[in-house]
XYZ file of C-alpha atoms in Angstrom:
562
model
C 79.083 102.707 76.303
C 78.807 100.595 79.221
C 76.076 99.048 78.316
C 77.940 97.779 74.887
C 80.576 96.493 77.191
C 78.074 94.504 79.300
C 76.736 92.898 76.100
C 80.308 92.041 74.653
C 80.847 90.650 78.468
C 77.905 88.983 78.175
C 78.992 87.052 74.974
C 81.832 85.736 76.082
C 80.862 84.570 79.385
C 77.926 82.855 78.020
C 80.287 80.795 74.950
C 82.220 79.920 78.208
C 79.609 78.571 80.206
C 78.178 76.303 77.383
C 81.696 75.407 75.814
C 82.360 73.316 78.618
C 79.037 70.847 78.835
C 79.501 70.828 74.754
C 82.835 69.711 75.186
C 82.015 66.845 77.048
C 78.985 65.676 74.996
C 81.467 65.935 71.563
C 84.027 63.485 73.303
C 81.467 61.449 74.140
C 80.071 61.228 70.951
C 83.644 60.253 69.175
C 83.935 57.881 72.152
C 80.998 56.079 71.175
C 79.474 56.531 74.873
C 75.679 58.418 73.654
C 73.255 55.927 74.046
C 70.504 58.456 73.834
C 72.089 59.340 70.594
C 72.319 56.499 69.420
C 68.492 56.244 69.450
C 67.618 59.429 68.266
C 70.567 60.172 65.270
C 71.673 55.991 64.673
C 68.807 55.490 62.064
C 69.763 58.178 60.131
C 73.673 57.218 60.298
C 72.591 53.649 59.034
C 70.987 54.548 56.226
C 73.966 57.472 55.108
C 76.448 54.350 55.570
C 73.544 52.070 53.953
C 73.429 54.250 50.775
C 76.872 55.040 50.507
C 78.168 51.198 51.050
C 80.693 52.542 53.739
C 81.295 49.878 56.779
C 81.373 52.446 59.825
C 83.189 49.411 62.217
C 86.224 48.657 59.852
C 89.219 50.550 61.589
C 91.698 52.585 59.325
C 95.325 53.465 59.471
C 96.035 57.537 59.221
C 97.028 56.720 55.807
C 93.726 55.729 55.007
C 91.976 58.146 57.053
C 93.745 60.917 54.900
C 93.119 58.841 52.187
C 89.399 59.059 52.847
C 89.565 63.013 53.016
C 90.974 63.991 50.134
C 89.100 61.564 48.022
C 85.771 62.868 49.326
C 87.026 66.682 49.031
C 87.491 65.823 45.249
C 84.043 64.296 44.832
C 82.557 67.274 46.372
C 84.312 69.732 44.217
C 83.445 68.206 40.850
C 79.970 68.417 41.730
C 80.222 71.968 43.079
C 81.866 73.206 39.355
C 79.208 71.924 37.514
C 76.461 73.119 39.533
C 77.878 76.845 39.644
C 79.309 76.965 36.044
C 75.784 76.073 35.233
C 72.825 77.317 37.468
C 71.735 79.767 35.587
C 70.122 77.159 33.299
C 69.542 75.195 36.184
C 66.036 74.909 38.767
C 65.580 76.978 42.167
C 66.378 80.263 40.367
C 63.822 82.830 40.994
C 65.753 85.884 40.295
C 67.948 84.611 37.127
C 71.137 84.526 38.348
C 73.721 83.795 35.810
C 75.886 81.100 35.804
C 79.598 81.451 36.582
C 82.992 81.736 35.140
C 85.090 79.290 35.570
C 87.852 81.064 37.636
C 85.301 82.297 39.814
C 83.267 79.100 40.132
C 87.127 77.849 40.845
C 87.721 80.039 43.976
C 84.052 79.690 45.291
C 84.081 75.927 45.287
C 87.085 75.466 46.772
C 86.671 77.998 49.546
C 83.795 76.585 50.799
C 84.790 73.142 50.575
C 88.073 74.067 52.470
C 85.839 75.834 55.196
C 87.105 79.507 53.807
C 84.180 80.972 52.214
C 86.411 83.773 50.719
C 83.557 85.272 48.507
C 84.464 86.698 45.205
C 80.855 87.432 44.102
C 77.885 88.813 46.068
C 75.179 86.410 46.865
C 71.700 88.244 45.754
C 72.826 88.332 42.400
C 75.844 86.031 41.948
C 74.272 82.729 43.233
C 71.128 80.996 42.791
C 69.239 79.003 45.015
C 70.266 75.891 44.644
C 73.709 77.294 44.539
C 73.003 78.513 48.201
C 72.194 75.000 48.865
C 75.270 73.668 47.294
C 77.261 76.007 49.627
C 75.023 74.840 52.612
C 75.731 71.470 52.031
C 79.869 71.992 51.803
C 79.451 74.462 54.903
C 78.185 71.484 56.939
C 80.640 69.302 55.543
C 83.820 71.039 55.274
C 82.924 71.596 59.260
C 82.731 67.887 59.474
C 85.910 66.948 57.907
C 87.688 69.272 59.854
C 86.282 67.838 63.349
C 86.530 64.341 62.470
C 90.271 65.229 61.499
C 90.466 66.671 64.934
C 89.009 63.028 66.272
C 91.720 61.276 64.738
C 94.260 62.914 66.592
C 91.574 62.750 69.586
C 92.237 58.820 69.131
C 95.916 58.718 69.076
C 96.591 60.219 72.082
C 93.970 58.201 73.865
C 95.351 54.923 72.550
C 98.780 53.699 74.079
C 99.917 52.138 71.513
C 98.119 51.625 68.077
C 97.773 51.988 64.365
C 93.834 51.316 64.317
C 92.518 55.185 64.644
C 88.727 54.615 64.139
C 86.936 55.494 61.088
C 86.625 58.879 59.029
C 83.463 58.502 57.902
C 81.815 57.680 61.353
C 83.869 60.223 62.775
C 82.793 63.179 60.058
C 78.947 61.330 60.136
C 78.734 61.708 63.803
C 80.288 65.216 63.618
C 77.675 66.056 61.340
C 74.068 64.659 62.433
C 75.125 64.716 66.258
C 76.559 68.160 66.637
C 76.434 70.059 63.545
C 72.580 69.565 62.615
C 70.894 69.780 65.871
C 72.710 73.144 66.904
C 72.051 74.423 63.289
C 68.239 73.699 64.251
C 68.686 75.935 66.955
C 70.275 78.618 65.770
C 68.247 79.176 62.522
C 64.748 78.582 64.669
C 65.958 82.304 66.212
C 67.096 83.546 63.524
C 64.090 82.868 62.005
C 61.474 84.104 64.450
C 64.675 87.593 64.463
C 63.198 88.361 61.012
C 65.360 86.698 58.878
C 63.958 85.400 55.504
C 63.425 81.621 55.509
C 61.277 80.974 51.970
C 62.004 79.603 48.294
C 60.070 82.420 47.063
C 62.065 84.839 44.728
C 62.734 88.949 45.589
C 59.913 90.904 47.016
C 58.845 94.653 46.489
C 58.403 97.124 48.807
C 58.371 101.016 49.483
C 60.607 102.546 51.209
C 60.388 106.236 53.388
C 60.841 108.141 50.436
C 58.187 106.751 48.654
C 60.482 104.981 46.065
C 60.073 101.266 45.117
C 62.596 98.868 45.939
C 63.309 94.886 45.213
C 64.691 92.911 48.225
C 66.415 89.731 47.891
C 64.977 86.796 50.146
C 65.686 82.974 50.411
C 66.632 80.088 52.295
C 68.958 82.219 54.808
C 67.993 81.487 58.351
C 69.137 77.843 57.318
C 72.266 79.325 55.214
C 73.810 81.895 58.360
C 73.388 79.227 61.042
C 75.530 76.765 59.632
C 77.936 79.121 58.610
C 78.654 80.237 62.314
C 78.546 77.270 64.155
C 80.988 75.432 60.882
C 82.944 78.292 61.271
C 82.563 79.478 57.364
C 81.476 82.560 57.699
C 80.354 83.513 54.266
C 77.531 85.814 53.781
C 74.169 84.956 52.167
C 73.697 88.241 51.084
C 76.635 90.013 49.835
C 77.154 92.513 52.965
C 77.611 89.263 55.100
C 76.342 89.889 58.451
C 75.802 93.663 57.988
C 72.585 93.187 56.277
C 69.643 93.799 58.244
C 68.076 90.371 56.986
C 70.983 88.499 58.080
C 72.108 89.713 61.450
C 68.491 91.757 62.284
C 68.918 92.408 65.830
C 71.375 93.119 68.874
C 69.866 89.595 70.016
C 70.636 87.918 66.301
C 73.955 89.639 66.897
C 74.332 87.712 70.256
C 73.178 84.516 69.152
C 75.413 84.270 65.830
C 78.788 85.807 67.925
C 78.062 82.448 70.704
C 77.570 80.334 67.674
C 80.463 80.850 65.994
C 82.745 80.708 68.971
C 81.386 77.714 71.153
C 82.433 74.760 68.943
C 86.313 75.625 68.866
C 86.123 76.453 72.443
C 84.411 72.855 73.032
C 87.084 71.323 71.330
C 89.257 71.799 73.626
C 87.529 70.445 76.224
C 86.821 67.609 74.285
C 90.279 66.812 73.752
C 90.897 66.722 77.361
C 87.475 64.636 78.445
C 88.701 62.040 75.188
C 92.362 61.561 76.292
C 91.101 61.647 80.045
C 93.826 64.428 81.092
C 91.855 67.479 81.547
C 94.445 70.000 83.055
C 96.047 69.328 79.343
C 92.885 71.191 78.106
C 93.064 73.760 80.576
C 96.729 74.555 79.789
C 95.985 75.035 76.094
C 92.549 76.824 76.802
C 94.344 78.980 79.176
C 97.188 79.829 76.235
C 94.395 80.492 73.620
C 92.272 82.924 76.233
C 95.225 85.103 76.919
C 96.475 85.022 73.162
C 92.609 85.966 72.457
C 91.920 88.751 75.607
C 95.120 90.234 73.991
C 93.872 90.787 70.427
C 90.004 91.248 71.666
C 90.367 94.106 74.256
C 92.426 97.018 72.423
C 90.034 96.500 69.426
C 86.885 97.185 71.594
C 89.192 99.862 73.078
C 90.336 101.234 70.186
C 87.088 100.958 67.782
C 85.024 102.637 70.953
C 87.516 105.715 70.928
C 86.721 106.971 67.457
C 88.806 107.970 64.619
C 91.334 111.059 65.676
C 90.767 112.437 62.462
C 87.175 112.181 62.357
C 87.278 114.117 65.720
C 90.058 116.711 64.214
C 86.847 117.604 61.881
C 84.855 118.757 64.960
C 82.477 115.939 64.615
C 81.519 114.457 67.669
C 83.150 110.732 68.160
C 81.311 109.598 71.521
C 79.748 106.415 69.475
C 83.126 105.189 68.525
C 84.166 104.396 65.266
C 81.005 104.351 63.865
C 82.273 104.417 59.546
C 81.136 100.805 58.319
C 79.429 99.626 61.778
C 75.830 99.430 61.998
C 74.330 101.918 64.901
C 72.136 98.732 66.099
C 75.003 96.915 67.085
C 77.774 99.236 68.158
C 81.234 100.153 67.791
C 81.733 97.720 71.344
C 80.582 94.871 69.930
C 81.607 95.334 66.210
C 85.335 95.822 67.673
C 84.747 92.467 69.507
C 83.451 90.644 66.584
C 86.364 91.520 64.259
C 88.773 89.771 66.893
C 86.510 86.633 66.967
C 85.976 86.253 63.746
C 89.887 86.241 62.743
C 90.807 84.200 65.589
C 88.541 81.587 64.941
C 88.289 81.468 60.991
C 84.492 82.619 60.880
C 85.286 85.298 58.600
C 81.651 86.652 58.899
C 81.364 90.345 59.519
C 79.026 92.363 61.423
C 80.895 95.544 60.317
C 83.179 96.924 57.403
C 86.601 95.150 58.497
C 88.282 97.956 56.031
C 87.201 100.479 58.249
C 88.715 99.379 61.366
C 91.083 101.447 63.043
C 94.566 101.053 61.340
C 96.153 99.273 64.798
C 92.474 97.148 64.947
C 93.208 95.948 60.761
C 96.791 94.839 62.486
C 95.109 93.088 65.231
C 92.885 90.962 62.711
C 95.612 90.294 60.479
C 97.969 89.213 63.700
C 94.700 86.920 64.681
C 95.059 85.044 61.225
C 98.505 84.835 61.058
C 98.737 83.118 64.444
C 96.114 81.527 63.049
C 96.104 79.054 66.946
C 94.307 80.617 69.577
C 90.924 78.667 68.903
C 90.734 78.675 65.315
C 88.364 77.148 63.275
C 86.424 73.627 64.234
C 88.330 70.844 64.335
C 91.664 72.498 62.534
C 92.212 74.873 65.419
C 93.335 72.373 67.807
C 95.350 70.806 65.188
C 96.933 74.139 64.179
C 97.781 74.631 68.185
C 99.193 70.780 68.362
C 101.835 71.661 65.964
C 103.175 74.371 68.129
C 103.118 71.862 71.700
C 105.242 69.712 69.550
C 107.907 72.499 68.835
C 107.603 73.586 72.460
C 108.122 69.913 73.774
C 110.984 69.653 71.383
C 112.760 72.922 72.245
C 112.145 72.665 76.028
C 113.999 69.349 75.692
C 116.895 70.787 74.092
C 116.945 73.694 77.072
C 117.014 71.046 79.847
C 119.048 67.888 77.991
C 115.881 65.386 78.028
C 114.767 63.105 75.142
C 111.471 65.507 73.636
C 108.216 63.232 74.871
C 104.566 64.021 74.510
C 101.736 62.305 76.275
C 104.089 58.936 76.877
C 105.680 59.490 72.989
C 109.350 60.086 72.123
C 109.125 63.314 69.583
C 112.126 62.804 66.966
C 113.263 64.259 63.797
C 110.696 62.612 61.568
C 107.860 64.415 63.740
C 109.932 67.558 64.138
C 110.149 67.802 60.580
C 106.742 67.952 59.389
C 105.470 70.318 62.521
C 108.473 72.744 61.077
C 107.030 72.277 57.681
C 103.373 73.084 58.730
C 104.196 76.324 60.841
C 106.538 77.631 58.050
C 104.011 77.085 55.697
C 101.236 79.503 56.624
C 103.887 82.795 56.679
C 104.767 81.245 53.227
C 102.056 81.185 51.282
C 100.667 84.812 52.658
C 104.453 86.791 52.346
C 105.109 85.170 48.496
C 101.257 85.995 47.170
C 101.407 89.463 48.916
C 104.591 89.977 47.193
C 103.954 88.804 43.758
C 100.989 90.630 43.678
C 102.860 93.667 44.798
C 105.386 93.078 42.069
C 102.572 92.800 39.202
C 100.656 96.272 39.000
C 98.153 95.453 36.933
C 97.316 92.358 39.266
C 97.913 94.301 42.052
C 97.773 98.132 41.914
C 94.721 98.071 39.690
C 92.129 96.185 42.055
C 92.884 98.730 44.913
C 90.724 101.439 45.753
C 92.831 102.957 48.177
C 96.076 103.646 47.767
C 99.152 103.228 50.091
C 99.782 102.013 53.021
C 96.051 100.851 53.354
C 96.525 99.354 49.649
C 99.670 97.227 50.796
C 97.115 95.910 53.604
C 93.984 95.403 51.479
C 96.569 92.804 49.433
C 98.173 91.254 52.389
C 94.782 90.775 54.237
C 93.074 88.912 50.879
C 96.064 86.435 51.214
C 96.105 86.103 55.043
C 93.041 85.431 54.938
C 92.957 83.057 52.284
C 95.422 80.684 54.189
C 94.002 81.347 57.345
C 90.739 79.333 55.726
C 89.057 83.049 57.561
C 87.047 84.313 54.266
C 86.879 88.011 55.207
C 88.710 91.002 53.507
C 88.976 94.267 53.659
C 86.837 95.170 50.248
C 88.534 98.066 48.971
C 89.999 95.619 46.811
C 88.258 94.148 43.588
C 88.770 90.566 44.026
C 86.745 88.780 41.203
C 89.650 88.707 38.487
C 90.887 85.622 37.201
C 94.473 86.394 39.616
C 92.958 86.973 42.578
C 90.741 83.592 41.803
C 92.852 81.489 40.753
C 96.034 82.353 43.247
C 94.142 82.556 46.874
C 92.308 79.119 45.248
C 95.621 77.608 44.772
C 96.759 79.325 48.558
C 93.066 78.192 49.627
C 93.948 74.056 48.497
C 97.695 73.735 50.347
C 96.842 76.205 53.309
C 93.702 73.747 54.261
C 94.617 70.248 53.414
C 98.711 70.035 54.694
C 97.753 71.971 57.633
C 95.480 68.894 57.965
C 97.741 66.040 56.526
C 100.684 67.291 58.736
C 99.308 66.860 62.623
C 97.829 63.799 61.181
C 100.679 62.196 59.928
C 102.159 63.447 63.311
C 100.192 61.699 65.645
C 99.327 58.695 63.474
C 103.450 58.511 63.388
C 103.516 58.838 67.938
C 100.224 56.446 68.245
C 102.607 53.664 66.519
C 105.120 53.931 69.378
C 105.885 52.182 72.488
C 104.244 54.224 75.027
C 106.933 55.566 77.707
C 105.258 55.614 81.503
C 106.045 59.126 82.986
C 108.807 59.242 85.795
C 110.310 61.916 87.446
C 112.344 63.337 84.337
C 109.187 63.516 82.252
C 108.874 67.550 81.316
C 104.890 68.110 82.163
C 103.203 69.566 79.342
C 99.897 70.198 81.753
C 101.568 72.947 83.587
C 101.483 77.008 83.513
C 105.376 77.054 82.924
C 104.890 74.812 79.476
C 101.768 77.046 78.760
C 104.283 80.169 78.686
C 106.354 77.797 76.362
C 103.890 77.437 73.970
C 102.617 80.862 74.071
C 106.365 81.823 73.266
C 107.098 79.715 70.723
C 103.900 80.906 68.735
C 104.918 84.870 69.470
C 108.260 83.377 67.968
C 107.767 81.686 65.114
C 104.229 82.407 64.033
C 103.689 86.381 65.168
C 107.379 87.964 64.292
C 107.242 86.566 60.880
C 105.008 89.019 60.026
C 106.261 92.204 61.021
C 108.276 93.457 58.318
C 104.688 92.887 56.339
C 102.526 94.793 59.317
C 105.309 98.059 59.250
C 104.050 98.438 55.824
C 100.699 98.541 56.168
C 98.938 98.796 59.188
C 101.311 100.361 61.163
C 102.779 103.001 58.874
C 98.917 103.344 58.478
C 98.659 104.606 62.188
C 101.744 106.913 62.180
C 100.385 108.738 58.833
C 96.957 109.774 60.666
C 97.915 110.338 64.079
């Protein structure tokens, strides 16, 4: 056991370490400052700009950067129907994987595109390979949108007083060939040499210990799982995500995909704070995050390491933890870990059966989606944490009689208005899906394959996660029916893009004032005391929402086994 802590120790640490450096290089690639990658990545930019006939110099308003985002999103998505309502006529399919239905093809466009990856189907047998590639290609990109959304804001704050916020598609380029690609390199060059298929060649046949003959799916997956963690998508090449032994192969594969995942939306932060040139800003808000994360991440490692009471009430010995749904190379340690990171960031990759966490663990990854702030997903995690500093500036001013300001910016009722919007939103769309569903039994009831409380949570989770952008579930549930498409793709559209539009709008709305010079009244947003503000304010409005939801599932869970 200690040893598993050591190695979950070891993980974090290590995403630490490197965060920081990474942090610094990403602001100084949306600064424009990386001469030596300008020479290595700027012919490749020119000739994406060249082909597409997009001027990467000509400054935009955040109108038009928003403007820019949805309009590629839509281009992207046509594209993506076609090719998966059609692949099985279509090249690149060794295996003959049908083609999709439309409600399906629906949900698994759109959740990739949105940076979700909430998988309906299973991937050896529901997707082909160039459907694989497809959902390579929107993993990279969907990453991209959401960092160069990320630099807009970036821009803003750096800017006294503008309305000229850069360009989108230099920002989401540069996210793309200057971070995304070269790290993806990395990662999939161990994967790779881990064991884990790399090849256009269709299934292969082998023989297993008992002598019987068995097909094994292969493909392009190295490629596939690295992008997925270090976009923070999450979803699984082969249908048991990263519980297959061809996707996650080792405890060192294990390692390098947990780091992966995790160091970009940790380097964010940083980044902000290196862009805007106050870096005890980023060190408040990392600070915030860490504790909101430490206090999810160690009672599941706890918990998942001290076995299942009635698994021990059985007489069978517990001293591996947990161990239903985990795989014995990795551990119950650093499954428990995993489960915490992957929620709080919006991975949504697995390394173990989520549905057979510990009942108080299942709250502790639903809690880590409905916060939905501490880190979160590339780019949109910072965003998601901005709208709560600007409901912390604005009620601290109210509690000491000062005009709100932020960074040199009055806050007022227009700005107030649309951060209330955004953080109401998310508890929204999960409580009125969960309860429809719950309303309409043969929607609801008849996709479960447990009953009860763990039911109730099997429904809430699929819709948490679904507006979380997270992707995972806890699969007792039978999700490919034309509801569960079609709703968490509708929940999947509004939880993605106003989440996006809203901070936006925000500071493209603050960069457009006159800049205030701090003076002695200014409240200091850089501070501990503001950090304890923040971290209130999302306990407050983002955590207690919830709990009605949690005391009927998780937690009446945990009373009815112990």
């Amino acid at each position: 056991m200690n040893t598993e802590i050591l190695g979950v120790i070891a993980m974090f640490t290590l995403t630490m370490l490197l965060a920081f450096p990474l942090g610094k290089y990403i602001a100084r690639v949306y600064g424009g400052e990386s001469k030596s990658g300008n020479r290595i990545f700027g012919p490749l930019e020119k000739l994406i700009f060249k082909v597409a006939g997009v001027n990467p110099n000509a400054e935009m308003t955040w109108q038009k950067h928003l403007q820019a985002l949805i309009t590629i999103n839509l281009v992207w998505f046509l594209l993506g129907m076609v090719i998966l309502m059609t692949q099985g006529s279509l090249p690149l399919n060794p295996d003959h994987n049908p083609s999709m239905s439309a409600d399906l093809a629906f949900n698994t466009i759109i959740s990739f595109m949105v940076n979700c990856n909430l998988q309906h189907y299973s991937g050896e047998t529901g997707m082909s390979y160039l459907g694989q590639m497809w959902l390579m290609f929107l993993q990279f990109v969907s990453a991209g949108v959401g960092m160069a959304a990320a630099a807009v804001v970036f821009r803003a704050f750096r800017d006294k007083t503008t309305t000229q916020l850069g360009n989108f598609y230099k920002f989401f380029v540069k996210s793309c060939t200057r971070i995304l690609l070269p790290m993806s390199i990395v990662v999939a060059s161990i994967l790779a040499f881990q064991g884990t298929p790399m090849t256009f060649e269709g299934k292969d046949a082998i023989v297993n210990f008992q002598g019987d003959k068995v097909e094994v799916s292969r493909g392009p997956a190295a490629a596939f799982i690295a992008i997925k963690h270090l976009g923070t998508n999450g979803g699984g090449f082969f249908g048991a995500n990263g519980t297959h032994p061809l996707e996650n192969p080792t405890y060192f594969s294990n390692m390098t995909e947990m780091i992966a995942q995790f160091i970009i939306p940790v380097a964010m932060v940083f980044a902000f704070g290196f862009f805007i040139k106050r870096r005890k800003l980023s060190w408040m808000i990392y600070g915030v995050m860490t504790v909101g994360f430490l206090a999810l991440a160690v009672p599941n490692i706890i918990m998942e390491m001290n076995g299942n009471p009635m698994i021990s009430s059985m007489g069978i010995d517990n001293a591996l933890g947990a161990m239903e749904g985990k795989e014995a190379r990795i551990g119950a340690a650093a499954s428990g870990f995993w489960s915490i990171v992957t929620t709080v960031i919006s991975t949504g990759s697995i390394n173990a059966m989520q549905d057979s966490s510990m009942p108080l663990s299942g709250m502790n990854e639903l809690l880590a989606m409905m916060i939905n702030a501490f880190y979160g997903g590339v780019g949109v995690g910072i965003l998601n944490f901005f709208v709560f500093i600007i409901l912390a500036v604005f009620i601290s001013g109210l509690m000491v009689g000062r005009t709100p300001e932020f960074l040199g910016k009055k806050i007022e009722a227009r700005e107030m208005k649309i951060a209330m919007m955004i953080a109401l939103l998310h508890p929204f769309l999960i409580l009125v899906g969960t309860a429809l569903t719950a309303a309409m039994p043969s929607e609801g009831a008849a996709t479960l394959n447990n009953p009860g409380f763990h039911g109730f949570s099997e429904m809430l989770y699929e819709f948490t996660s679904a507006s979380a952008n997270n992707g995972s579930g806890f699969e007792g549930l039978g999700d490919n029916t034309p509801w569960w498409n079609i709703s968490t793709g509708f929940v999947l559209i509004l939880s993605r893009y106003l989440p996006i539009i809203g901070p936006v709008a925000i500071a493209g709305l603050l960069a457009e004032k006159r800049f205030i010079p701090e003076s002695a009244g200014t409240l200091k947003t850089d501070t501990a005391t503001f950090g304890l503000m923040v971290f209130a304010v999302i306990i407050i409005i983002a955590a207690l929402a919830f709990f009605p939801s949690l005391a009927l599932g998780p937690i009446a869970e945990y009373f009815s086994i112990k």
